[in-house]
PDB file of C-alpha atoms in Angstrom:
ATOM      1  CA  UNK A   1       0.000   0.000   0.000  1.00 42.00           C
ATOM      2  CA  UNK A   2       1.050   3.621  -0.418  1.00 44.00           C
ATOM      3  CA  UNK A   3       1.964   4.037   3.259  1.00 47.00           C
ATOM      4  CA  UNK A   4       4.643   1.317   3.267  1.00 54.00           C
ATOM      5  CA  UNK A   5       8.324   2.312   3.267  1.00 56.00           C
ATOM      6  CA  UNK A   6       9.823   2.276  -0.198  1.00 61.00           C
ATOM      7  CA  UNK A   7      13.238   1.489  -1.649  1.00 61.00           C
ATOM      8  CA  UNK A   8      14.870   4.724  -2.924  1.00 64.00           C
ATOM      9  CA  UNK A   9      15.311   5.174  -6.658  1.00 74.00           C
ATOM     10  CA  UNK A  10      17.387   7.561  -8.748  1.00 76.00           C
ATOM     11  CA  UNK A  11      16.171  10.848 -10.172  1.00 88.00           C
ATOM     12  CA  UNK A  12      12.406  11.368 -10.341  1.00 94.00           C
ATOM     13  CA  UNK A  13      10.786  12.300 -13.675  1.00 96.00           C
ATOM     14  CA  UNK A  14      11.873  15.673 -15.044  1.00 96.00           C
ATOM     15  CA  UNK A  15       8.344  16.678 -16.042  1.00 97.00           C
ATOM     16  CA  UNK A  16       4.822  15.316 -15.626  1.00 97.00           C
ATOM     17  CA  UNK A  17       2.006  16.441 -17.978  1.00 95.00           C
ATOM     18  CA  UNK A  18      -1.659  15.707 -17.365  1.00 93.00           C
ATOM     19  CA  UNK A  19      -3.217  13.330 -19.901  1.00 91.00           C
ATOM     20  CA  UNK A  20      -6.575  12.874 -18.176  1.00 87.00           C
ATOM     21  CA  UNK A  21      -7.698  13.876 -14.690  1.00 86.00           C
ATOM     22  CA  UNK A  22      -5.510  11.870 -12.309  1.00 89.00           C
ATOM     23  CA  UNK A  23      -3.236  10.503 -15.063  1.00 92.00           C
ATOM     24  CA  UNK A  24       0.118  12.050 -15.990  1.00 95.00           C
ATOM     25  CA  UNK A  25       2.831  11.221 -18.517  1.00 95.00           C
ATOM     26  CA  UNK A  26       6.561  11.816 -18.044  1.00 96.00           C
ATOM     27  CA  UNK A  27       9.250  12.735 -20.578  1.00 96.00           C
ATOM     28  CA  UNK A  28       9.901   9.028 -21.275  1.00 94.00           C
ATOM     29  CA  UNK A  29       6.247   8.360 -22.142  1.00 94.00           C
ATOM     30  CA  UNK A  30       5.568   6.476 -18.894  1.00 94.00           C
ATOM     31  CA  UNK A  31       2.171   6.978 -17.261  1.00 95.00           C
ATOM     32  CA  UNK A  32       1.760   7.987 -13.616  1.00 95.00           C
ATOM     33  CA  UNK A  33      -1.568   7.368 -11.927  1.00 94.00           C
ATOM     34  CA  UNK A  34      -2.863   9.344  -8.944  1.00 93.00           C
ATOM     35  CA  UNK A  35      -3.710   6.659  -6.375  1.00 92.00           C
ATOM     36  CA  UNK A  36      -4.072   8.750  -3.193  1.00 91.00           C
ATOM     37  CA  UNK A  37      -4.884  12.436  -2.644  1.00 91.00           C
ATOM     38  CA  UNK A  38      -4.987  13.697   0.958  1.00 91.00           C
ATOM     39  CA  UNK A  39      -6.038  17.135   2.148  1.00 88.00           C
ATOM     40  CA  UNK A  40      -5.006  18.450   5.555  1.00 88.00           C
ATOM     41  CA  UNK A  41      -7.310  19.562   6.982  1.00 78.00           C
ATOM     42  CA  UNK A  42      -9.912  17.523   5.108  1.00 64.00           C
ATOM     43  CA  UNK A  43     -12.234  19.312   2.686  1.00 57.00           C
ATOM     44  CA  UNK A  44     -15.079  19.069   5.203  1.00 62.00           C
ATOM     45  CA  UNK A  45     -13.022  20.541   8.076  1.00 62.00           C
ATOM     46  CA  UNK A  46     -11.568  23.203   5.761  1.00 56.00           C
ATOM     47  CA  UNK A  47     -15.023  24.264   4.517  1.00 61.00           C
ATOM     48  CA  UNK A  48     -16.239  24.700   8.111  1.00 63.00           C
ATOM     49  CA  UNK A  49     -13.158  26.592   9.272  1.00 60.00           C
ATOM     50  CA  UNK A  50     -12.438  28.687   6.195  1.00 58.00           C
ATOM     51  CA  UNK A  51     -15.547  30.849   5.918  1.00 62.00           C
ATOM     52  CA  UNK A  52     -14.113  34.306   5.315  1.00 60.00           C
ATOM     53  CA  UNK A  53     -10.530  32.976   5.424  1.00 61.00           C
ATOM     54  CA  UNK A  54      -7.953  32.671   2.637  1.00 61.00           C
ATOM     55  CA  UNK A  55      -6.348  29.611   4.254  1.00 65.00           C
ATOM     56  CA  UNK A  56      -5.672  26.688   1.890  1.00 79.00           C
ATOM     57  CA  UNK A  57      -5.240  23.054   2.925  1.00 84.00           C
ATOM     58  CA  UNK A  58      -1.978  21.204   2.292  1.00 91.00           C
ATOM     59  CA  UNK A  59      -2.263  18.467  -0.338  1.00 93.00           C
ATOM     60  CA  UNK A  60      -0.333  15.189  -0.510  1.00 95.00           C
ATOM     61  CA  UNK A  61      -0.550  13.138  -3.683  1.00 95.00           C
ATOM     62  CA  UNK A  62       0.737   9.590  -4.301  1.00 96.00           C
ATOM     63  CA  UNK A  63       1.515   8.781  -7.940  1.00 96.00           C
ATOM     64  CA  UNK A  64       2.352   5.275  -9.146  1.00 94.00           C
ATOM     65  CA  UNK A  65       4.095   4.616 -12.437  1.00 95.00           C
ATOM     66  CA  UNK A  66       1.940   2.007 -14.181  1.00 93.00           C
ATOM     67  CA  UNK A  67       0.405   1.126 -17.518  1.00 88.00           C
ATOM     68  CA  UNK A  68      -3.046   2.601 -18.028  1.00 84.00           C
ATOM     69  CA  UNK A  69      -5.897   1.045 -19.979  1.00 72.00           C
ATOM     70  CA  UNK A  70      -7.977   3.669 -21.734  1.00 59.00           C
ATOM     71  CA  UNK A  71     -11.458   4.246 -20.424  1.00 61.00           C
ATOM     72  CA  UNK A  72     -13.827   7.150 -20.135  1.00 58.00           C
ATOM     73  CA  UNK A  73     -11.975  10.041 -18.495  1.00 55.00           C
ATOM     74  CA  UNK A  74     -13.386  11.845 -15.483  1.00 53.00           C
ATOM     75  CA  UNK A  75     -14.489  15.445 -15.889  1.00 55.00           C
ATOM     76  CA  UNK A  76     -11.604  17.763 -15.007  1.00 50.00           C
ATOM     77  CA  UNK A  77     -13.798  19.555 -12.467  1.00 53.00           C
ATOM     78  CA  UNK A  78     -14.286  16.379 -10.411  1.00 54.00           C
ATOM     79  CA  UNK A  79     -12.645  16.345  -6.995  1.00 49.00           C
ATOM     80  CA  UNK A  80      -9.991  15.686  -5.939  1.00 60.00           C
ATOM     81  CA  UNK A  81      -8.216  15.868  -9.291  1.00 69.00           C
ATOM     82  CA  UNK A  82      -9.237  19.466  -9.986  1.00 75.00           C
ATOM     83  CA  UNK A  83      -6.878  20.520  -7.164  1.00 81.00           C
ATOM     84  CA  UNK A  84      -3.847  19.017  -8.936  1.00 90.00           C
ATOM     85  CA  UNK A  85      -1.780  21.029 -11.440  1.00 93.00           C
ATOM     86  CA  UNK A  86      -1.729  20.183 -15.164  1.00 93.00           C
ATOM     87  CA  UNK A  87       2.121  20.186 -15.242  1.00 95.00           C
ATOM     88  CA  UNK A  88       4.890  19.541 -12.710  1.00 96.00           C
ATOM     89  CA  UNK A  89       8.510  20.479 -13.596  1.00 97.00           C
ATOM     90  CA  UNK A  90      11.416  19.096 -11.523  1.00 97.00           C
ATOM     91  CA  UNK A  91      13.124  21.913  -9.653  1.00 95.00           C
ATOM     92  CA  UNK A  92      16.377  21.986  -7.606  1.00 93.00           C
ATOM     93  CA  UNK A  93      16.039  20.985  -3.965  1.00 91.00           C
ATOM     94  CA  UNK A  94      13.836  17.851  -4.197  1.00 93.00           C
ATOM     95  CA  UNK A  95      10.717  19.637  -5.360  1.00 97.00           C
ATOM     96  CA  UNK A  96       8.529  20.251  -8.368  1.00 97.00           C
ATOM     97  CA  UNK A  97       7.259  23.582  -9.619  1.00 97.00           C
ATOM     98  CA  UNK A  98       3.666  23.421 -10.842  1.00 96.00           C
ATOM     99  CA  UNK A  99       2.156  25.338 -13.768  1.00 93.00           C
ATOM    100  CA  UNK A 100       0.688  27.852 -11.277  1.00 93.00           C
ATOM    101  CA  UNK A 101       4.211  28.465  -9.825  1.00 94.00           C
ATOM    102  CA  UNK A 102       3.406  26.607  -6.593  1.00 94.00           C
ATOM    103  CA  UNK A 103       6.052  24.271  -5.187  1.00 96.00           C
ATOM    104  CA  UNK A 104       5.472  20.617  -4.310  1.00 97.00           C
ATOM    105  CA  UNK A 105       8.031  18.859  -2.097  1.00 97.00           C
ATOM    106  CA  UNK A 106       9.170  15.370  -3.081  1.00 97.00           C
ATOM    107  CA  UNK A 107       8.387  13.418   0.094  1.00 96.00           C
ATOM    108  CA  UNK A 108       9.270  10.046  -1.418  1.00 94.00           C
ATOM    109  CA  UNK A 109      10.467   8.611  -4.710  1.00 94.00           C
ATOM    110  CA  UNK A 110      10.939   4.908  -4.350  1.00 93.00           C
ATOM    111  CA  UNK A 111       9.725   1.454  -5.157  1.00 91.00           C
ATOM    112  CA  UNK A 112       7.213  -0.717  -3.323  1.00 86.00           C
ATOM    113  CA  UNK A 113       7.376  -4.271  -4.643  1.00 85.00           C
ATOM    114  CA  UNK A 114       7.499  -3.629  -8.417  1.00 87.00           C
ATOM    115  CA  UNK A 115       5.628  -0.295  -8.310  1.00 90.00           C
ATOM    116  CA  UNK A 116       7.544   2.982  -8.669  1.00 95.00           C
ATOM    117  CA  UNK A 117       6.001   5.607  -6.379  1.00 95.00           C
ATOM    118  CA  UNK A 118       6.281   9.386  -6.236  1.00 96.00           C
ATOM    119  CA  UNK A 119       4.813  11.231  -3.228  1.00 97.00           C
ATOM    120  CA  UNK A 120       4.464  15.026  -3.445  1.00 97.00           C
ATOM    121  CA  UNK A 121       3.179  17.519  -0.864  1.00 97.00           C
ATOM    122  CA  UNK A 122       1.978  21.052  -1.410  1.00 96.00           C
ATOM    123  CA  UNK A 123       2.210  23.367   1.626  1.00 91.00           C
ATOM    124  CA  UNK A 124       0.468  26.681   0.977  1.00 86.00           C
ATOM    125  CA  UNK A 125       1.958  29.875   2.334  1.00 77.00           C
ATOM    126  CA  UNK A 126       0.159  30.995   5.477  1.00 61.00           C
ATOM    127  CA  UNK A 127      -1.575  34.339   4.991  1.00 56.00           C
ATOM    128  CA  UNK A 128      -2.640  35.079   8.566  1.00 50.00           C
TER     129      UNK A 128
END
């Protein structure tokens, strides 16, 4: 499962482009599937606490490199994929820069069994 410790790998993909909501492709043509998206606080807690606030939740996403069989794509407005950027570009310092100029920290890039995993976390700037 995504929470297990992983064996470290070399350099993560240089760039990830969205192909369908929740599915990305890297510069080598490999597909990366969004398998876990976590919000902290959760969307429900955030909605209750954020009335009149500009606070954003942090987001952690787990991507697994795997073959994808084509099927009907989800609408891009469907949650939680609408919160993910359309492009991530590898940036110095173990992070990615998203298309909106936000930074996502590489929490883990490793292998669990035969599955390559990339875990990224977005921490918004506090505006209080």
